[in-house]
Short mmCIF file of C-alpha atoms in Angstrom, two decimals:
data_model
loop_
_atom_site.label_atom_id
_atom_site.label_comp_id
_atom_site.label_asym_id
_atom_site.label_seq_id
_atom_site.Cartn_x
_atom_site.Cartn_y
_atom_site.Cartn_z
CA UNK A 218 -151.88 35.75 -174.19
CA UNK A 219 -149.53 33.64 -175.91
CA UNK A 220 -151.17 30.46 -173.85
CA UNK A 221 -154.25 31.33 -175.36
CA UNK A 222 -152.68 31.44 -178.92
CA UNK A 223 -151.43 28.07 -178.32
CA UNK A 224 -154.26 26.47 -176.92
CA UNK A 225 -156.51 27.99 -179.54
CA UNK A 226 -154.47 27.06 -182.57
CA UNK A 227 -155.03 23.68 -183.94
CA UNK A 228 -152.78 22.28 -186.90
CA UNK A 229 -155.10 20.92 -189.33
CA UNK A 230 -151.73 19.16 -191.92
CA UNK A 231 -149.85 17.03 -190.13
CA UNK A 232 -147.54 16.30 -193.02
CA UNK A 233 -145.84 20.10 -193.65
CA UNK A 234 -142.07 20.73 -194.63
CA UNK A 235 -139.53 22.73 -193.15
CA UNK A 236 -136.79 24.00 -194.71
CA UNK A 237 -133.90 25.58 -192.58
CA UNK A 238 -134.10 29.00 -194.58
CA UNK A 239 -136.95 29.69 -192.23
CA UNK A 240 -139.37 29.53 -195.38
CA UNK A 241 -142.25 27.63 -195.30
CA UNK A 242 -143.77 26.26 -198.25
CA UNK A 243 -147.28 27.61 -199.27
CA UNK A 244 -149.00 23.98 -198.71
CA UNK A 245 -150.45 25.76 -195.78
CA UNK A 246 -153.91 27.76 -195.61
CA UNK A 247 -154.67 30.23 -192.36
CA UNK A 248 -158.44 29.85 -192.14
CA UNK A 249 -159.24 33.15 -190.60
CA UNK A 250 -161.81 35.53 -190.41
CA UNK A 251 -163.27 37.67 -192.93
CA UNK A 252 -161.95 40.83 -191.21
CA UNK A 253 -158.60 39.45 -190.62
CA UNK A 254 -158.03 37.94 -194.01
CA UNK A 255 -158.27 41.57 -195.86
CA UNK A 256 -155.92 42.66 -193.39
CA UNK A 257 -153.10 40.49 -193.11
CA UNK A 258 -151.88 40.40 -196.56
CA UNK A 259 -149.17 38.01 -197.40
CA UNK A 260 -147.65 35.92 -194.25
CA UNK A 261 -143.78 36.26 -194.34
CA UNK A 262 -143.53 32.75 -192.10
CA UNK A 263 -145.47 30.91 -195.50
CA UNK A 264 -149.12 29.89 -194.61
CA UNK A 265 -150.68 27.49 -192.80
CA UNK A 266 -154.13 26.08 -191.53
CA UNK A 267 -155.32 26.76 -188.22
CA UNK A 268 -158.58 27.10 -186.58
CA UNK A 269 -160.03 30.21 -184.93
CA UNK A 270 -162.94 28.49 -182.84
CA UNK A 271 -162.46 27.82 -179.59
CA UNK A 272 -164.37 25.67 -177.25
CA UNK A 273 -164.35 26.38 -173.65
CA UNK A 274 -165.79 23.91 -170.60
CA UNK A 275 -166.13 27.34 -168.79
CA UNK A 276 -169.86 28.75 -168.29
CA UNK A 277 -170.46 31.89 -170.05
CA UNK A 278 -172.81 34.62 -169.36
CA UNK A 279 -175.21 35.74 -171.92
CA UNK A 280 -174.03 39.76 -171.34
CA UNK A 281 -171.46 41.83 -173.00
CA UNK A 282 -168.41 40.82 -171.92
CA UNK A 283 -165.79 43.90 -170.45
CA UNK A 284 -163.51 43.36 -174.15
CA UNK A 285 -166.45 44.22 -176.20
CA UNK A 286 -167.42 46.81 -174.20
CA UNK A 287 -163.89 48.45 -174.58
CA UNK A 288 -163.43 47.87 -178.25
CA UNK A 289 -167.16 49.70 -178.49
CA UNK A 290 -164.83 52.94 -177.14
CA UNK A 291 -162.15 52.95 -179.57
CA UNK A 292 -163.11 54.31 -183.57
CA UNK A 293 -162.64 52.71 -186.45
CA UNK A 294 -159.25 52.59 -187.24
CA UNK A 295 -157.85 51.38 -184.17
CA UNK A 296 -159.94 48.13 -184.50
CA UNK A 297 -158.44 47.77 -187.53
CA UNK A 298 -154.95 48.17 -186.65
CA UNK A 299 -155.88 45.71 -183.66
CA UNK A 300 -156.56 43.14 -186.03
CA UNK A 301 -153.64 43.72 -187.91
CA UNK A 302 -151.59 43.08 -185.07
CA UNK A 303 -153.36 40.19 -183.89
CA UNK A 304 -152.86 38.01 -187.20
CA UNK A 305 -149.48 39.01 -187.82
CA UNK A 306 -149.38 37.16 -184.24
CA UNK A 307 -151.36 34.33 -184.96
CA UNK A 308 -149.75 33.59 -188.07
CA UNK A 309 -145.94 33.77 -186.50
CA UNK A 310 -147.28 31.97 -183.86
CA UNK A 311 -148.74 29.11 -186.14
CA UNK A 312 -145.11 29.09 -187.99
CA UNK A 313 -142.96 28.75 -184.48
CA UNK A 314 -145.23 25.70 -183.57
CA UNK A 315 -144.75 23.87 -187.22
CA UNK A 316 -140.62 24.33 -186.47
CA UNK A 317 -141.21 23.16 -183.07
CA UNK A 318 -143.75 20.10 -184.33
CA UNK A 319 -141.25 18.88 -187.21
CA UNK A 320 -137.56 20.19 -186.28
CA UNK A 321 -134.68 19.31 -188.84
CA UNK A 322 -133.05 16.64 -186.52
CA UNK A 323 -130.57 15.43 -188.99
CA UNK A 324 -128.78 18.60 -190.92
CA UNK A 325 -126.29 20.48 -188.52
CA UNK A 326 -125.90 24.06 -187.63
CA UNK A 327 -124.32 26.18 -190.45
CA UNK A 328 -123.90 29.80 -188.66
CA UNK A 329 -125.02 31.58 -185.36
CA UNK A 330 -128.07 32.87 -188.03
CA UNK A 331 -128.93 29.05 -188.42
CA UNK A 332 -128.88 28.35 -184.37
CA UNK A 333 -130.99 31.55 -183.54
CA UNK A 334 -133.72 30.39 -186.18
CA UNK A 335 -134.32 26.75 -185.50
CA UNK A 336 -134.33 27.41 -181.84
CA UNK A 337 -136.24 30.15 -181.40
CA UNK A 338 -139.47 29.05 -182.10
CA UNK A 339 -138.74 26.76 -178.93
CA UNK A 340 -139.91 30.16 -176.92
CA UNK A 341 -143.60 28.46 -176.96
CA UNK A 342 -143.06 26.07 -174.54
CA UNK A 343 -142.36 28.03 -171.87
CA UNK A 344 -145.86 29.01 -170.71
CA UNK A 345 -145.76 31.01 -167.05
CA UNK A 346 -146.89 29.03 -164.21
CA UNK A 347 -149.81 31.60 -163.07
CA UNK A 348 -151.01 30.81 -166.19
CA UNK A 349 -151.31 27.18 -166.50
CA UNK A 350 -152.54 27.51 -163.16
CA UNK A 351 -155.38 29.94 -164.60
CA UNK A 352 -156.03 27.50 -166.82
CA UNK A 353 -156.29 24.42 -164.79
CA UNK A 354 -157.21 25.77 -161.44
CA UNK A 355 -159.75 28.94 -162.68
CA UNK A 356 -159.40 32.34 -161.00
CA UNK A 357 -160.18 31.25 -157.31
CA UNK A 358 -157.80 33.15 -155.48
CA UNK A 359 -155.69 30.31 -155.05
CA UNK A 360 -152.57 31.08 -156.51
CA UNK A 361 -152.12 34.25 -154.60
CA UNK A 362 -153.04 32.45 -151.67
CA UNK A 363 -150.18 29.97 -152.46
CA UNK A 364 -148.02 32.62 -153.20
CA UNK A 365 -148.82 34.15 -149.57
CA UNK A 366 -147.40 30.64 -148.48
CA UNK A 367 -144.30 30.61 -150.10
CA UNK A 368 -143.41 34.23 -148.92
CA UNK A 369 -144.71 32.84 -144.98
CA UNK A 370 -142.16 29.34 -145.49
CA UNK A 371 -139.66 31.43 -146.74
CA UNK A 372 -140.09 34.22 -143.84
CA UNK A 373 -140.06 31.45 -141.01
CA UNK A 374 -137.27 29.69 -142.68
CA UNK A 375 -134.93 32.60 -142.50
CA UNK A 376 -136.10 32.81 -138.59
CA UNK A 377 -135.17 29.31 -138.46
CA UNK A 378 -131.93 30.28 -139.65
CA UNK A 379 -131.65 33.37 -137.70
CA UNK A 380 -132.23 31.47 -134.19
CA UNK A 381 -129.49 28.40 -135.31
CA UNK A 382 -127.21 31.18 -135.91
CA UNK A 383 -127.98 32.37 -131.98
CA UNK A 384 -128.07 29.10 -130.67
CA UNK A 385 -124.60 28.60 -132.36
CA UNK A 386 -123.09 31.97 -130.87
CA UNK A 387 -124.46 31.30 -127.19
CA UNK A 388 -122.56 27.55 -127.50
CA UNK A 389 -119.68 28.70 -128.34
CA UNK A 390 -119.80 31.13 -125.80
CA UNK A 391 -120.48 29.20 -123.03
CA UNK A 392 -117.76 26.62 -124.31
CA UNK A 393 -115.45 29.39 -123.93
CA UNK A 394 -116.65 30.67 -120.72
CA UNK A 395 -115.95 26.95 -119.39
CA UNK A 396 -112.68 27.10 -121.05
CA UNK A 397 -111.58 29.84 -118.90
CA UNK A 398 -112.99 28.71 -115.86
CA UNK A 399 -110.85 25.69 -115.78
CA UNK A 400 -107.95 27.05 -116.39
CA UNK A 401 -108.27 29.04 -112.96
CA UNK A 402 -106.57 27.90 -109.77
CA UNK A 403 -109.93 27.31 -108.06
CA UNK A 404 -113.55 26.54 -109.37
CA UNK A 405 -115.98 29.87 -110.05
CA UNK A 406 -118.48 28.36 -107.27
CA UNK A 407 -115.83 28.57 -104.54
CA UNK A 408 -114.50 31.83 -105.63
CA UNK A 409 -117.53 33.41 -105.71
CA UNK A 410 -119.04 31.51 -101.87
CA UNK A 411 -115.19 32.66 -100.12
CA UNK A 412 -115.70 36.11 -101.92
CA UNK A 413 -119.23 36.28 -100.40
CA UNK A 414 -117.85 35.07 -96.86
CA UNK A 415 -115.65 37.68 -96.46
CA UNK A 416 -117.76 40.78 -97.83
CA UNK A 417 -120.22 39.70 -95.03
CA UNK A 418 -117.06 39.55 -92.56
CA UNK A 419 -116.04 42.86 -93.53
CA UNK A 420 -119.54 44.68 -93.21
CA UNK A 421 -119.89 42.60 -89.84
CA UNK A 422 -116.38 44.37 -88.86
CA UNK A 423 -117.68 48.32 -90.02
CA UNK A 424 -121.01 47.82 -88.46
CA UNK A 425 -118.98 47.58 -85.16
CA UNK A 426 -116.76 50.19 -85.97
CA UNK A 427 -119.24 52.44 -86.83
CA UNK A 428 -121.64 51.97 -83.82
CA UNK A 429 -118.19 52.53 -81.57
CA UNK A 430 -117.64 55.59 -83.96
CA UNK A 431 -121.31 56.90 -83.15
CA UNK A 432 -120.92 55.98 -79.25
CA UNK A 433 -117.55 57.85 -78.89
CA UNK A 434 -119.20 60.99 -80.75
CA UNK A 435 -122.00 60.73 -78.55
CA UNK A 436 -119.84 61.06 -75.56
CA UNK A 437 -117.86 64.03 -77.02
CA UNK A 438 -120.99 66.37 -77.34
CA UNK A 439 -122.10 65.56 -74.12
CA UNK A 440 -119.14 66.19 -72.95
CA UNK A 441 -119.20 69.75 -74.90
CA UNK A 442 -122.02 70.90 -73.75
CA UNK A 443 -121.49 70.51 -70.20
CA UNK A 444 -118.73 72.24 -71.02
CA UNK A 445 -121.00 75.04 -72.43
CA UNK A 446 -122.53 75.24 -69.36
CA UNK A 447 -120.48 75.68 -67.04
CA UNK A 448 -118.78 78.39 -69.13
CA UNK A 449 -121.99 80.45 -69.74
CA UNK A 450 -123.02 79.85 -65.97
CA UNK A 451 -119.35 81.34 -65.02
CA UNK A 452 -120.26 84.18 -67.37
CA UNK A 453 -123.47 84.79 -66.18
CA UNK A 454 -122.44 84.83 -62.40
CA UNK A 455 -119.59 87.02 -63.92
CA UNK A 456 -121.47 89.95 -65.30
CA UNK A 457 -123.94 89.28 -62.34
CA UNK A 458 -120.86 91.06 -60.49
CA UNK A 459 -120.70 94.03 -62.60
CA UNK A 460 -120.58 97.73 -61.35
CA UNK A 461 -123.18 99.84 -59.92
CA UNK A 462 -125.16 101.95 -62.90
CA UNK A 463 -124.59 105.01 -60.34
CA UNK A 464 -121.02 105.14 -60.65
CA UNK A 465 -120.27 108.76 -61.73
CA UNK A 466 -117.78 107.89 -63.75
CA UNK A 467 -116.29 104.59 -65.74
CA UNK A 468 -112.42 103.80 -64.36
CA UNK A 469 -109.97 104.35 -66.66
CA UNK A 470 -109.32 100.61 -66.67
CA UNK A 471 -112.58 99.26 -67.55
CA UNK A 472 -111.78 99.42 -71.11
CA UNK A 473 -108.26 97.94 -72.30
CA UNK A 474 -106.98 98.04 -75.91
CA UNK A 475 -105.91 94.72 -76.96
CA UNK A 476 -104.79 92.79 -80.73
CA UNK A 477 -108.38 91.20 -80.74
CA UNK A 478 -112.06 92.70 -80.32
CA UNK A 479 -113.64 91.30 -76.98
CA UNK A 480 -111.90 92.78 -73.79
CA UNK A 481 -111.61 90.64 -70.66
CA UNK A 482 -111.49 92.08 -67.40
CA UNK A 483 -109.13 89.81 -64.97
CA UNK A 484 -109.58 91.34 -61.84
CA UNK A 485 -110.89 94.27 -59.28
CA UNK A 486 -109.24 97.28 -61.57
CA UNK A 487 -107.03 99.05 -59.57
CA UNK A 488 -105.80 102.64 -59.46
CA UNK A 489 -102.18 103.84 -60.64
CA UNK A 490 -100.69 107.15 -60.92
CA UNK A 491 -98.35 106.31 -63.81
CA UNK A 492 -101.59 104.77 -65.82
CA UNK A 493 -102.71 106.52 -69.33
CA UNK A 494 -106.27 107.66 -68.89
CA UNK A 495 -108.61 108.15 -72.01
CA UNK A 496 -110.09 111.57 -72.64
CA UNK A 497 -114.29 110.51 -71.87
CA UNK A 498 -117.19 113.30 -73.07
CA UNK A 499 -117.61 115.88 -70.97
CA UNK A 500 -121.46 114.82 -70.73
CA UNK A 501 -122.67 113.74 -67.91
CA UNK A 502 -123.68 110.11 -67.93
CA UNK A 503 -127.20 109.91 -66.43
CA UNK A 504 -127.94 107.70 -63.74
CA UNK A 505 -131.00 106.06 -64.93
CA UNK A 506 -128.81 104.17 -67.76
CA UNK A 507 -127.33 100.48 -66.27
CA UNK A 508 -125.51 97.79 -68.46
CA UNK A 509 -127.31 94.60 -68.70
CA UNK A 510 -125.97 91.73 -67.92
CA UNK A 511 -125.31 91.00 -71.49
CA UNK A 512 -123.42 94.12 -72.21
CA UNK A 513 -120.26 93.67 -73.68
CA UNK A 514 -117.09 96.34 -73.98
CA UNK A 515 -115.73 96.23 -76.87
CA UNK A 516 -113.46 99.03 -78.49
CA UNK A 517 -113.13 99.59 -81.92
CA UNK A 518 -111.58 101.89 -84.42
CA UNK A 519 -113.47 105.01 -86.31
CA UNK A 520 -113.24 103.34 -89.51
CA UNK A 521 -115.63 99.54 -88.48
CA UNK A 522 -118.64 101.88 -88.22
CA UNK A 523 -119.93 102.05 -91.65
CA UNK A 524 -119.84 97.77 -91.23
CA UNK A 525 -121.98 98.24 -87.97
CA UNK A 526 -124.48 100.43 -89.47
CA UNK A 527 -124.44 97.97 -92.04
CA UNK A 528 -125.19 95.24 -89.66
CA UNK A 529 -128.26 97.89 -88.23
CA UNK A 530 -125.95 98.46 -85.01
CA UNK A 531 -125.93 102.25 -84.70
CA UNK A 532 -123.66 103.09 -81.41
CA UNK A 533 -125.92 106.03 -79.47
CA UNK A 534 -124.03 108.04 -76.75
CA UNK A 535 -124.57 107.77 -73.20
CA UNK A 536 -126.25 110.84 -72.43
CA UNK A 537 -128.71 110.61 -75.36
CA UNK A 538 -130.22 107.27 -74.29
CA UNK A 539 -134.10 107.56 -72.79
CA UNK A 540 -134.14 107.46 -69.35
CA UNK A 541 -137.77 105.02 -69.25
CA UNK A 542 -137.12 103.45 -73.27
CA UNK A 543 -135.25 100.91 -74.38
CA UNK A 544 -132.31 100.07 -74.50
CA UNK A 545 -130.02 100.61 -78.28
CA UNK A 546 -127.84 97.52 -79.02
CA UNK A 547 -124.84 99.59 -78.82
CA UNK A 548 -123.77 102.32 -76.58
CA UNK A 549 -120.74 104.58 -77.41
CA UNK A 550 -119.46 105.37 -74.18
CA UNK A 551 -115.97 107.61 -74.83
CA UNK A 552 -113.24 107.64 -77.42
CA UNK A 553 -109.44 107.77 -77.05
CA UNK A 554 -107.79 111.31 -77.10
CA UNK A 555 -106.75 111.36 -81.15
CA UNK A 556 -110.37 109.74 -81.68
CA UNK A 557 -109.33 106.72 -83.54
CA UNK A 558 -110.86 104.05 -81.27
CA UNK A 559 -114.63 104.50 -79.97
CA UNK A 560 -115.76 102.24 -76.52
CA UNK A 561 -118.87 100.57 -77.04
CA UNK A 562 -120.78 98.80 -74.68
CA UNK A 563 -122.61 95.91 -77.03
CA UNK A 564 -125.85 94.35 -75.88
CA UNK A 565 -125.92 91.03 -77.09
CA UNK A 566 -129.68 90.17 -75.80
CA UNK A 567 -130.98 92.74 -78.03
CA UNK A 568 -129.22 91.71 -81.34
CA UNK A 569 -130.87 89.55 -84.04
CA UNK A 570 -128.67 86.14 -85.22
CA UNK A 571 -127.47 87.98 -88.57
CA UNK A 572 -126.31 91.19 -86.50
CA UNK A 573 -124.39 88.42 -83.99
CA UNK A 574 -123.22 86.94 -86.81
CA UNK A 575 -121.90 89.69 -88.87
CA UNK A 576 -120.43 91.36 -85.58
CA UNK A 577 -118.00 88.31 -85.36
CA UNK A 578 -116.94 88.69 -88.58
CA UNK A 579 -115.93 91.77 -87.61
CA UNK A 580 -114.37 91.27 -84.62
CA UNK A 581 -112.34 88.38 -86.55
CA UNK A 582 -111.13 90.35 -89.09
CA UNK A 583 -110.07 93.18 -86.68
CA UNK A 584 -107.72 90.19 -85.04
CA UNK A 585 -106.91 88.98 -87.87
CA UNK A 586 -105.70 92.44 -89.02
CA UNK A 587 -103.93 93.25 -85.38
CA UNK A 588 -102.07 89.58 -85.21
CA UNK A 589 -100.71 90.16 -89.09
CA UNK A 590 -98.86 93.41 -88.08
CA UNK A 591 -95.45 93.95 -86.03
CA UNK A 592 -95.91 96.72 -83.56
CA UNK A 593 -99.49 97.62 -82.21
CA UNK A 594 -100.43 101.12 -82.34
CA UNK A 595 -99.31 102.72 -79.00
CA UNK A 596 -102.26 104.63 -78.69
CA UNK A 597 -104.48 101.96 -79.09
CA UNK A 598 -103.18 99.77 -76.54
CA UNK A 599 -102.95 100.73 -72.77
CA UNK A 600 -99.70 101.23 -70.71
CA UNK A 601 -100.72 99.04 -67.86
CA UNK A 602 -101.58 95.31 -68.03
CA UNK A 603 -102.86 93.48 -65.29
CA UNK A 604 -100.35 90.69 -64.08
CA UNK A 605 -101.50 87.38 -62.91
CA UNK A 606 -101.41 88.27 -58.75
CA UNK A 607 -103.45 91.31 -59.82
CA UNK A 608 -100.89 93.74 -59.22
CA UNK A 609 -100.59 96.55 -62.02
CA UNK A 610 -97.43 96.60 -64.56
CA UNK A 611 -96.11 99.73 -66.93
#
């Protein structure tokens, strides 16, 4: 706005005088419209003579331009305060460009009041870029697009920036990294190739080891399970051995009471007087019954049957077993006189892998508990041991 003010104003008196109380004298005439003259009243800057008409090289269109169309909106009195306003404008305008055209070069400042007057009026030479460049250039687009360029050289000068920064930090360090390298006994590259050499020495060295390792392992459970073999073969030719089902009665000997669960017989059992019998059921064991082969003796006490019918393993007697069924897992064959140990013949063919599995436990605990204590119950171990020519000891 103000560039239009000063490119529309025209001093018509070349030859005006300024005094320094900020008074012009009235040698000046505003030529102004006939709206804006009843309006303005007196000018408080003293008068002068300016021009209103302004010639433009610009094409114009013969419509209604968008300003008259907005001051067709607003009433009356508005308009007339707009003009008001507008050549109060013009006419301070007109005085800051007399000051500025013919300044009092030769009198000195009197006060701050004197300084702030005479250059104030200086305020009209500084027109904003965008629009000179309106002026001159026309509304194109181009200063925005210049604009956009500035903002783009500043942006990639700040990268610019950015990267010598990182260039800056990876030089120094590298220098630093060199720096420490020399000051070791030996150069990195050696370090590193000897460090290299013997890694691959070393993993030569447990790849031998290892394959020894796996060799010597290999041996061992071959080893084992001939081992295994031979042991269940001896067992098998063993209870191959085993007496007649039509004995009438079980020897007193058969079953021994020892610290741990499994019972091993080491030789032909022989008769004593001075022996300990066990009291067996008066039933008569029926002849049709015969241990397996993988029948097993095992005594117990009274109080491990709640874990074997836990296990499924229900001991049935002797005398109650089917003469053409099948045959139970367990068979109770007698108990001691005070009833505190039951013999049971286990059949280990007929149990699953959790019943074999939980019947060790068992068995383990039971030696476990026997080995911990002192003095073994003398009724639940026998008065005669077998000694190793076979002949019986009390």
């Amino acid at each position: 706005m103000s560039n239009a003010f000063s490119s529309s104003f025209h001093l018509l008196s070349p030859s005006i005088t300024v005094d320094h109380s900020n008074v012009i004298s009235p040698a000046f005439k505003i030529s102004t419209p006939s709206n804006f003259a009843a309006s303005t009243g007196p000018p408080s800057a003293g008068p002068s003579t300016w021009r209103t008409a302004y010639t433009s090289d610009f094409p114009t269109t013969a419509g209604p331009s968008r300003r008259s169309l907005n001051l067709k909106k607003r009433t009356a009195e508005e308009q007339q305060i707009m003009a008001k306003t507008n050549a109060r404008f013009a006419s301070r305008l007109v005085t800051d460009h007399a000051l500025v055209l013919y300044p009092d070069a030769d009198t000195p400042f009197r006060d701050t009041a004197d300084v702030v007057n005479r250059l104030l009026p200086y305020h009209v030479f500084k027109q904003p870029k965008e629009d000179l460049d309106l002026l001159i250039k026309g509304d194109k687009g181009k200063g925005k697009a210049t604009e956009e360029d500035l903002k783009n050289e500043i942006k990639e000068t700040k990268f610019a920036l950015e990267c010598h920064k990182r260039r800056d930090a990876l030089e120094a360090r590298f220098r630093k990294i060199k720096v420490r390298s020399g000051m070791r006994p030996a150069p990195d590259e050696q370090t590193v190739l000897l460090a290299s050499l013997a890694l691959d020495a070393e993993r030569s060295d447990t790849t031998l080891l290892m394959n020894e390792l796996r060799t010597a392992r290999a041996e061992l459970e071959r080893r084992e399970k001939e081992k295994r073999i031979t042991s269940n073969t001896a067992r098998m030719g063993y209870y191959g051995s085993a007496p007649s089902a039509a004995t009438p009665s079980v020897p007193p000997q058969y079953y021994r009471s020892y610290p741990y669960g499994y019972t091993q017989v080491y030789g032909t059992p022989m008769h004593s007087s001075s022996t300990s019998t066990f009291s067996v059921s008066s039933a008569p064991t029926p002849a049709q019954y015969a241990p397996t082969q993988s029948a097993i003796p095992v005594q117990l006490p009274v109080a491990s049957l709640p874990a074997l019918h836990a296990l499924g393993i229900v001991p049935i007697p002797a005398a109650s077993i089917p003469p053409d069924g099948q045959q139970p897992p367990a068979v109770l064959r007698g108990s001691t006189s005070n009833g505190t140990m039951l013999s049971l013949e286990i059949n280990v063919s007929l149990l699953q892998s959790a019943q074999m599995s939980g019947l060790a436990m068992v068995l383990n605990s039971l030696m476990s508990r026997n080995s911990s204590g002192s003095t073994p119950d003398p009724l639940a171990v026998p008065s005669t041991l077998p000694s190793n020519d076979g002949q019986t000891t009390t």
